[in-house]
Amino acid sequence: MSAAKAVYPIQILRQTVDISALANNYAAKLLLCHQRGPSGHHIAAGIHAHMIASGFIPRGHIRNRLIDIYSKSSRLSYAEKLFDEIPEPDIVARTTMIASYSASGSPNLAKEIFEKTPLRIRDTVCYNAMIASCCHGNDGHAAVRLFNEMRRKRFEPDCFTFTSTLAALALIATREEQCKQMHCVVLKSGCGLVTSVLNALLSAYVKCAFSPFVSSSSLFASARKLFDEMPVKDKLSWTTMITGHVRNKDLDSAREVFDSMDQDLVVAWNSMISGYVQEGLVVKVFEMFRKMQSLGVKYDDFTYTNALSACADWSLILHGKQIHAYILRIEAKPPTDFMVSVTNALISLYWKCGKVHQARNIFDAACTKDLVSWNAMLSAYVSVGEIDEAKAIFDEMYEKNVLSWTVMISGLAQHGLGEEALKLFNRMKSCGLEPCDYAFSGAITSCAVLASLEQGRQLHGQLIRLGFDSSLSAGNALITMYARCGALDAAYKAFLTMPCLDSVSWNAMIAALGQHGHGAKATELYEEMLEEYILPDRITFLTVLSACSHAGLVDEGKKYFESMKEVYGITPCEDHYARLVDLLARSGRLTEAQNVIQTMPFEAGSQIWEALLSGCRLHGNMDLGVRAAEKLFDMIPKHDGTYILLANMFAAAGRWDSVATVRKFMRDRGVKKEPGCSWLEVEKKVHVFLVDDAVHPEIHQVYKYLEVFVLRLRELGYVPDTKYVLHDIVSEQKEQSLSTHSEKLAVVYGLLKLPREATIRVFKNLRICGDCHNAIKFMSKAESREIIVRDVKRFRHFKDGECSCGDYW
DNA sequence: CTAGGGTTAG
């Protein structure tokens, strides 16, 4: 091999007169360069330079060799230049160029050369190159067409033809007969015993088995038969068969093949382990992991990432830490960087186990980070709600992909920053990135947060145009968006038109019905879900219980609560108990609610006491109410809701002295009430109104209308209810100004600005007050309009002087 | 041929 390294004495070469000897010399040297691989490629460029310097023009096989070497060393432009200089390229030159274009990802240029090649000079190798190029360009159908063409034209397929064409079949993966036909052709040819061809055939069978158009069992049977009869099985044969079974979720068959394996292949171990990880069989994962060690099978990066992701998914921080320690001890000596993928698996292990700080340490210590590392860190901060940190990471990223944007958009949306999320979604598009369906889900959620129905509808339209309308995540987001924008019918329609549903879809729809006060329909849908064999989870029960609570279905709710543990084996958490207490307290069964609190397996938290307190306010149980309030003052002294509920409870009973005491309390402790505000969308713009608003540009028109309107409402029987004065109190002097609650202003604005037939949808950040509730009932009658109000807890539909809540608070 | 980063429901 030292010849390739030799220095070429130019003087000697120049003296050579005999051109053919010179050519032979060059040819021999280039052959050596070719055989040496990448390092030889560099030398070949030097030889070429030498040719130019000495006036030697490369032709024939020397030129072809140079083209080949240049394309393999990613100097495609040199190869192209040499090729273009040939007046009448021979078949080798053309084939070489086809292969070059294929390798550099330009299948169209390869095709151009192929098509310009006259049939009389074509050969099998040339077809092979072109078939491979089609596979490379993901056009399996074109590859199969070429294969058929070459057989029609009586070219003899060889091993390479078969492997490429079989790869094409695996790519299109639609028809079983095609695999079987090809199998016959292979057997009849001389390649029926060649392992690489049989591997390709095996892989085609297995890939076709995942196509929705064929029955996988018969294809797997054929694949298995082929596999069992293979005279020589190599690494690829074993792993293809094992991963085939794993991807078919048939772990038993996979294991059977695995156990019959006569060699120790890390890849096979990894495939088996990843199957167990995906099915959540943690015990099996660790069993395999330990067995590898005792048998002396060396772990690779895939083994580690597999095992670590099992730990992450099951929050097995102790196991994860052990593996981490093992890696540090065995694999790398800090600060040497270990495989990036392992670093990434560690980052995700720590944050998924709630240790974001540790994750950050690993992130900071890593010498090399890739996009996955950055995205993992971004997700970590989003998951714990550290939005500022997440933003910092996002801004710092030198490279972002659709996934990065998706995480950030939905992160913002989840934390209530709907406007910012939508801005980011648009920025993403203006950066020239095509949002995927997950990115859309984030944007749609933002519309739900903002209650912006128009923007939501527009996104829905875009979704359909881009062909994402069958996406599960986007569909689920749409259900919630429509429901939270007050368009329950649209939500239901989205639910019904989805091609497939998962538990999230059902939960979303049940929640939607519940929030809109249709408790009976919500429970009906829940029963339907069970009939579809979808198992309820802890969120299903949260939504079903709230639905029952809003609709006063006390006994049903209790029944569902009982079934949770007894039938479905889900242990109720604090939120479940809080909903049970709410259900009982709201319906006036306060003693029963109290019993639940006393017999619960844990100490009641603030959610539960608040549920009890609001029940007491509703049913005027002062003693119990005060006790609940005291608990809340201990637990969350700065929370304004407690003071307001308590004050309203006293006000309703006319105990004004106590009201004053509560208010003084609040002032002394420096607790500020969250100011009430309401908003609605008019012509794609969101209009916000505050209590006693003086900011909105058209507020005077609203007041003017309201003044006359109230008189008309009084004629219909509306009596302002002064006991709700305190609900929305901001300061002393506002006490008398009942008529200026923000929800009233927003509804009146809607009456003034929206078209006659349009439904008015108003959103409020706090709970609607009793007087407004009453007034809006009259408004809906006086104007014959449908008015929908979403407060912090639920939706109310006002129509013909009635509210969908049936006055059940 | 295998792994590490995403979404939607309360």
mmCIF file of C-alpha atoms in Angstrom, chain A residues 160-361:
data_model
loop_
_atom_site.group_PDB
_atom_site.id
_atom_site.type_symbol
_atom_site.label_atom_id
_atom_site.label_comp_id
_atom_site.label_asym_id
_atom_site.label_seq_id
_atom_site.Cartn_x
_atom_site.Cartn_y
_atom_site.Cartn_z
ATOM 1 C CA PHE A 160 -27.614 -6.244 -6.533
ATOM 2 C CA THR A 161 -30.730 -5.958 -8.680
ATOM 3 C CA PHE A 162 -32.627 -8.077 -6.202
ATOM 4 C CA THR A 163 -31.479 -6.331 -3.055
ATOM 5 C CA SER A 164 -32.375 -2.913 -4.490
ATOM 6 C CA THR A 165 -35.726 -3.991 -5.857
ATOM 7 C CA LEU A 166 -36.636 -5.737 -2.625
ATOM 8 C CA ALA A 167 -35.747 -2.580 -0.727
ATOM 9 C CA ALA A 168 -38.168 -0.798 -3.039
ATOM 10 C CA LEU A 169 -40.904 -3.307 -2.207
ATOM 11 C CA ALA A 170 -40.275 -2.731 1.481
ATOM 12 C CA LEU A 171 -40.585 0.977 0.805
ATOM 13 C CA ILE A 172 -44.008 0.809 -0.825
ATOM 14 C CA ALA A 173 -45.162 -2.028 1.412
ATOM 15 C CA THR A 174 -48.600 -2.510 -0.044
ATOM 16 C CA ARG A 175 -49.037 -5.871 -1.665
ATOM 17 C CA GLU A 176 -48.429 -9.346 -0.423
ATOM 18 C CA GLU A 177 -48.462 -10.928 -3.908
ATOM 19 C CA GLN A 178 -45.610 -8.698 -5.009
ATOM 20 C CA CYS A 179 -43.413 -10.091 -2.247
ATOM 21 C CA LYS A 180 -44.347 -13.667 -3.108
ATOM 22 C CA GLN A 181 -43.754 -13.126 -6.834
ATOM 23 C CA MET A 182 -40.365 -11.647 -6.177
ATOM 24 C CA HIS A 183 -39.598 -14.540 -3.872
ATOM 25 C CA CYS A 184 -40.232 -16.959 -6.774
ATOM 26 C CA VAL A 185 -38.074 -14.943 -9.149
ATOM 27 C CA VAL A 186 -35.244 -14.920 -6.624
ATOM 28 C CA LEU A 187 -35.458 -18.671 -6.150
ATOM 29 C CA LYS A 188 -35.360 -19.276 -9.906
ATOM 30 C CA SER A 189 -32.357 -17.004 -10.335
ATOM 31 C CA GLY A 190 -28.929 -17.888 -9.128
ATOM 32 C CA CYS A 191 -29.302 -15.691 -6.041
ATOM 33 C CA GLY A 192 -31.584 -17.955 -4.019
ATOM 34 C CA LEU A 193 -28.886 -18.788 -1.496
ATOM 35 C CA VAL A 194 -27.245 -15.381 -1.136
ATOM 36 C CA THR A 195 -27.710 -14.105 2.389
ATOM 37 C CA SER A 196 -27.906 -10.419 1.476
ATOM 38 C CA VAL A 197 -30.693 -11.099 -1.024
ATOM 39 C CA LEU A 198 -32.611 -13.251 1.431
ATOM 40 C CA ASN A 199 -32.229 -10.562 4.089
ATOM 41 C CA ALA A 200 -33.726 -8.038 1.718
ATOM 42 C CA LEU A 201 -36.571 -10.426 0.995
ATOM 43 C CA LEU A 202 -37.128 -10.979 4.698
ATOM 44 C CA SER A 203 -37.183 -7.268 5.324
ATOM 45 C CA ALA A 204 -39.687 -6.753 2.494
ATOM 46 C CA TYR A 205 -42.036 -9.364 3.994
ATOM 47 C CA VAL A 206 -41.800 -7.816 7.428
ATOM 48 C CA LYS A 207 -42.292 -4.238 6.217
ATOM 49 C CA CYS A 208 -45.311 -5.230 4.117
ATOM 50 C CA ALA A 209 -46.831 -6.803 7.197
ATOM 51 C CA PHE A 210 -47.253 -3.333 8.714
ATOM 52 C CA SER A 211 -49.264 -2.097 5.786
ATOM 53 C CA PRO A 212 -52.929 -1.597 6.680
ATOM 54 C CA PHE A 213 -54.004 -3.357 3.482
ATOM 55 C CA VAL A 214 -52.728 -6.828 4.250
ATOM 56 C CA SER A 215 -53.126 -9.390 6.997
ATOM 57 C CA SER A 216 -49.894 -9.346 8.929
ATOM 58 C CA SER A 217 -50.193 -12.918 10.176
ATOM 59 C CA SER A 218 -49.810 -14.575 6.783
ATOM 60 C CA LEU A 219 -46.895 -12.324 5.845
ATOM 61 C CA PHE A 220 -45.223 -13.029 9.144
ATOM 62 C CA ALA A 221 -45.712 -16.747 8.545
ATOM 63 C CA SER A 222 -43.997 -16.435 5.136
ATOM 64 C CA ALA A 223 -41.231 -14.322 6.615
ATOM 65 C CA ARG A 224 -40.692 -16.796 9.398
ATOM 66 C CA LYS A 225 -40.604 -19.750 6.982
ATOM 67 C CA LEU A 226 -38.008 -17.993 4.851
ATOM 68 C CA PHE A 227 -36.007 -17.135 7.956
ATOM 69 C CA ASP A 228 -36.063 -20.672 9.317
ATOM 70 C CA GLU A 229 -34.925 -22.082 5.966
ATOM 71 C CA MET A 230 -32.093 -19.647 5.451
ATOM 72 C CA PRO A 231 -28.830 -21.630 5.157
ATOM 73 C CA VAL A 232 -26.714 -18.843 6.629
ATOM 74 C CA LYS A 233 -28.095 -16.244 8.984
ATOM 75 C CA ASP A 234 -26.089 -13.120 9.643
ATOM 76 C CA LYS A 235 -26.471 -10.215 12.054
ATOM 77 C CA LEU A 236 -28.983 -8.541 9.789
ATOM 78 C CA SER A 237 -31.163 -11.645 9.432
ATOM 79 C CA TRP A 238 -31.559 -12.078 13.169
ATOM 80 C CA THR A 239 -32.276 -8.458 13.918
ATOM 81 C CA THR A 240 -34.710 -8.064 11.039
ATOM 82 C CA MET A 241 -36.744 -11.002 12.297
ATOM 83 C CA ILE A 242 -36.640 -9.940 15.934
ATOM 84 C CA THR A 243 -37.502 -6.294 15.334
ATOM 85 C CA GLY A 244 -40.205 -7.391 12.921
ATOM 86 C CA HIS A 245 -41.915 -9.288 15.715
ATOM 87 C CA VAL A 246 -41.256 -6.486 18.196
ATOM 88 C CA ARG A 247 -42.835 -3.895 15.935
ATOM 89 C CA ASN A 248 -45.757 -6.227 15.436
ATOM 90 C CA LYS A 249 -46.118 -6.190 19.235
ATOM 91 C CA ASP A 250 -45.571 -9.938 19.323
ATOM 92 C CA LEU A 251 -42.943 -10.049 22.037
ATOM 93 C CA ASP A 252 -43.289 -13.777 22.590
ATOM 94 C CA SER A 253 -42.331 -14.632 19.012
ATOM 95 C CA ALA A 254 -39.554 -12.065 19.160
ATOM 96 C CA ARG A 255 -38.240 -13.670 22.307
ATOM 97 C CA GLU A 256 -38.456 -17.113 20.752
ATOM 98 C CA VAL A 257 -36.261 -16.023 17.828
ATOM 99 C CA PHE A 258 -33.977 -14.183 20.208
ATOM 100 C CA ASP A 259 -33.492 -17.256 22.398
ATOM 101 C CA SER A 260 -32.644 -19.445 19.415
ATOM 102 C CA MET A 261 -29.902 -17.054 18.363
ATOM 103 C CA ASP A 262 -26.473 -18.678 18.197
ATOM 104 C CA GLN A 263 -24.450 -15.528 18.705
ATOM 105 C CA ASP A 264 -24.380 -12.518 20.998
ATOM 106 C CA LEU A 265 -25.569 -9.524 19.022
ATOM 107 C CA VAL A 266 -25.911 -6.292 20.964
ATOM 108 C CA VAL A 267 -28.373 -5.009 18.364
ATOM 109 C CA ALA A 268 -30.656 -7.979 18.959
ATOM 110 C CA TRP A 269 -30.502 -7.457 22.714
ATOM 111 C CA ASN A 270 -31.295 -3.800 22.193
ATOM 112 C CA SER A 271 -34.263 -4.550 19.966
ATOM 113 C CA MET A 272 -35.642 -6.992 22.506
ATOM 114 C CA ILE A 273 -35.160 -4.498 25.320
ATOM 115 C CA SER A 274 -36.801 -1.689 23.376
ATOM 116 C CA GLY A 275 -39.809 -3.953 22.833
ATOM 117 C CA TYR A 276 -40.074 -4.413 26.591
ATOM 118 C CA VAL A 277 -39.656 -0.670 27.154
ATOM 119 C CA GLN A 278 -42.496 0.133 24.768
ATOM 120 C CA GLU A 279 -44.793 -2.355 26.432
ATOM 121 C CA GLY A 280 -43.866 -1.061 29.857
ATOM 122 C CA LEU A 281 -42.386 -4.373 31.044
ATOM 123 C CA VAL A 282 -39.828 -2.766 33.310
ATOM 124 C CA VAL A 283 -38.887 -5.948 35.118
ATOM 125 C CA LYS A 284 -38.006 -7.627 31.818
ATOM 126 C CA VAL A 285 -35.916 -4.627 30.815
ATOM 127 C CA PHE A 286 -33.741 -4.861 33.887
ATOM 128 C CA GLU A 287 -33.574 -8.641 33.670
ATOM 129 C CA MET A 288 -32.148 -8.361 30.141
ATOM 130 C CA PHE A 289 -29.849 -5.533 31.144
ATOM 131 C CA ARG A 290 -28.334 -7.578 33.970
ATOM 132 C CA LYS A 291 -28.145 -10.727 31.875
ATOM 133 C CA MET A 292 -26.131 -8.894 29.254
ATOM 134 C CA GLN A 293 -23.609 -8.004 31.880
ATOM 135 C CA SER A 294 -23.312 -11.488 33.289
ATOM 136 C CA LEU A 295 -22.899 -12.981 29.811
ATOM 137 C CA GLY A 296 -20.318 -10.388 28.908
ATOM 138 C CA VAL A 297 -22.278 -8.789 26.079
ATOM 139 C CA LYS A 298 -20.927 -5.280 25.883
ATOM 140 C CA TYR A 299 -23.438 -2.461 26.212
ATOM 141 C CA ASP A 300 -23.556 0.170 23.509
ATOM 142 C CA ASP A 301 -25.213 3.579 23.454
ATOM 143 C CA PHE A 302 -28.555 2.098 22.386
ATOM 144 C CA THR A 303 -28.548 -0.242 25.364
ATOM 145 C CA TYR A 304 -28.074 2.667 27.731
ATOM 146 C CA THR A 305 -30.675 4.922 26.132
ATOM 147 C CA ASN A 306 -33.195 2.082 26.157
ATOM 148 C CA ALA A 307 -32.681 1.316 29.809
ATOM 149 C CA LEU A 308 -32.621 4.989 30.800
ATOM 150 C CA SER A 309 -35.836 5.737 28.968
ATOM 151 C CA ALA A 310 -37.497 2.853 30.818
ATOM 152 C CA CYS A 311 -36.414 4.497 34.066
ATOM 153 C CA ALA A 312 -37.655 7.876 32.874
ATOM 154 C CA ASP A 313 -41.064 6.572 31.823
ATOM 155 C CA TRP A 314 -41.619 4.799 35.115
ATOM 156 C CA SER A 315 -40.002 7.428 37.343
ATOM 157 C CA LEU A 316 -37.437 4.920 38.567
ATOM 158 C CA ILE A 317 -34.928 7.508 39.619
ATOM 159 C CA LEU A 318 -32.919 5.121 41.781
ATOM 160 C CA HIS A 319 -32.424 2.615 38.979
ATOM 161 C CA GLY A 320 -31.640 5.472 36.632
ATOM 162 C CA LYS A 321 -29.018 6.854 38.993
ATOM 163 C CA GLN A 322 -27.396 3.441 39.255
ATOM 164 C CA ILE A 323 -27.082 3.220 35.496
ATOM 165 C CA HIS A 324 -25.746 6.777 35.424
ATOM 166 C CA ALA A 325 -23.111 5.877 37.991
ATOM 167 C CA TYR A 326 -22.214 2.737 36.047
ATOM 168 C CA ILE A 327 -21.783 4.745 32.870
ATOM 169 C CA LEU A 328 -19.506 7.230 34.598
ATOM 170 C CA ARG A 329 -17.432 4.423 36.073
ATOM 171 C CA ILE A 330 -17.121 2.197 33.025
ATOM 172 C CA GLU A 331 -17.591 4.192 29.896
ATOM 173 C CA ALA A 332 -16.119 7.613 30.213
ATOM 174 C CA LYS A 333 -13.700 9.397 32.378
ATOM 175 C CA PRO A 334 -15.055 12.879 32.993
ATOM 176 C CA PRO A 335 -14.746 15.405 31.557
ATOM 177 C CA THR A 336 -14.552 13.295 28.401
ATOM 178 C CA ASP A 337 -17.859 13.432 26.666
ATOM 179 C CA PHE A 338 -19.810 10.257 26.219
ATOM 180 C CA MET A 339 -22.180 9.618 23.320
ATOM 181 C CA VAL A 340 -24.568 12.541 22.911
ATOM 182 C CA SER A 341 -27.571 10.236 22.833
ATOM 183 C CA VAL A 342 -26.724 8.888 26.287
ATOM 184 C CA THR A 343 -26.325 12.424 27.609
ATOM 185 C CA ASN A 344 -29.754 13.215 26.193
ATOM 186 C CA ALA A 345 -31.300 10.140 27.758
ATOM 187 C CA LEU A 346 -29.853 11.244 31.109
ATOM 188 C CA ILE A 347 -31.283 14.739 30.729
ATOM 189 C CA SER A 348 -34.703 13.325 30.051
ATOM 190 C CA LEU A 349 -34.382 10.795 32.880
ATOM 191 C CA TYR A 350 -33.754 13.533 35.429
ATOM 192 C CA TRP A 351 -36.399 15.969 34.352
ATOM 193 C CA LYS A 352 -39.062 13.290 33.983
ATOM 194 C CA CYS A 353 -38.310 12.267 37.566
ATOM 195 C CA GLY A 354 -38.843 15.874 38.596
ATOM 196 C CA LYS A 355 -35.186 16.824 38.915
ATOM 197 C CA VAL A 356 -34.862 19.657 36.459
ATOM 198 C CA HIS A 357 -31.859 21.082 38.241
ATOM 199 C CA GLN A 358 -29.909 17.837 37.805
ATOM 200 C CA ALA A 359 -30.941 17.733 34.176
ATOM 201 C CA ARG A 360 -29.549 21.228 33.757
ATOM 202 C CA ASN A 361 -26.265 20.179 35.349
#
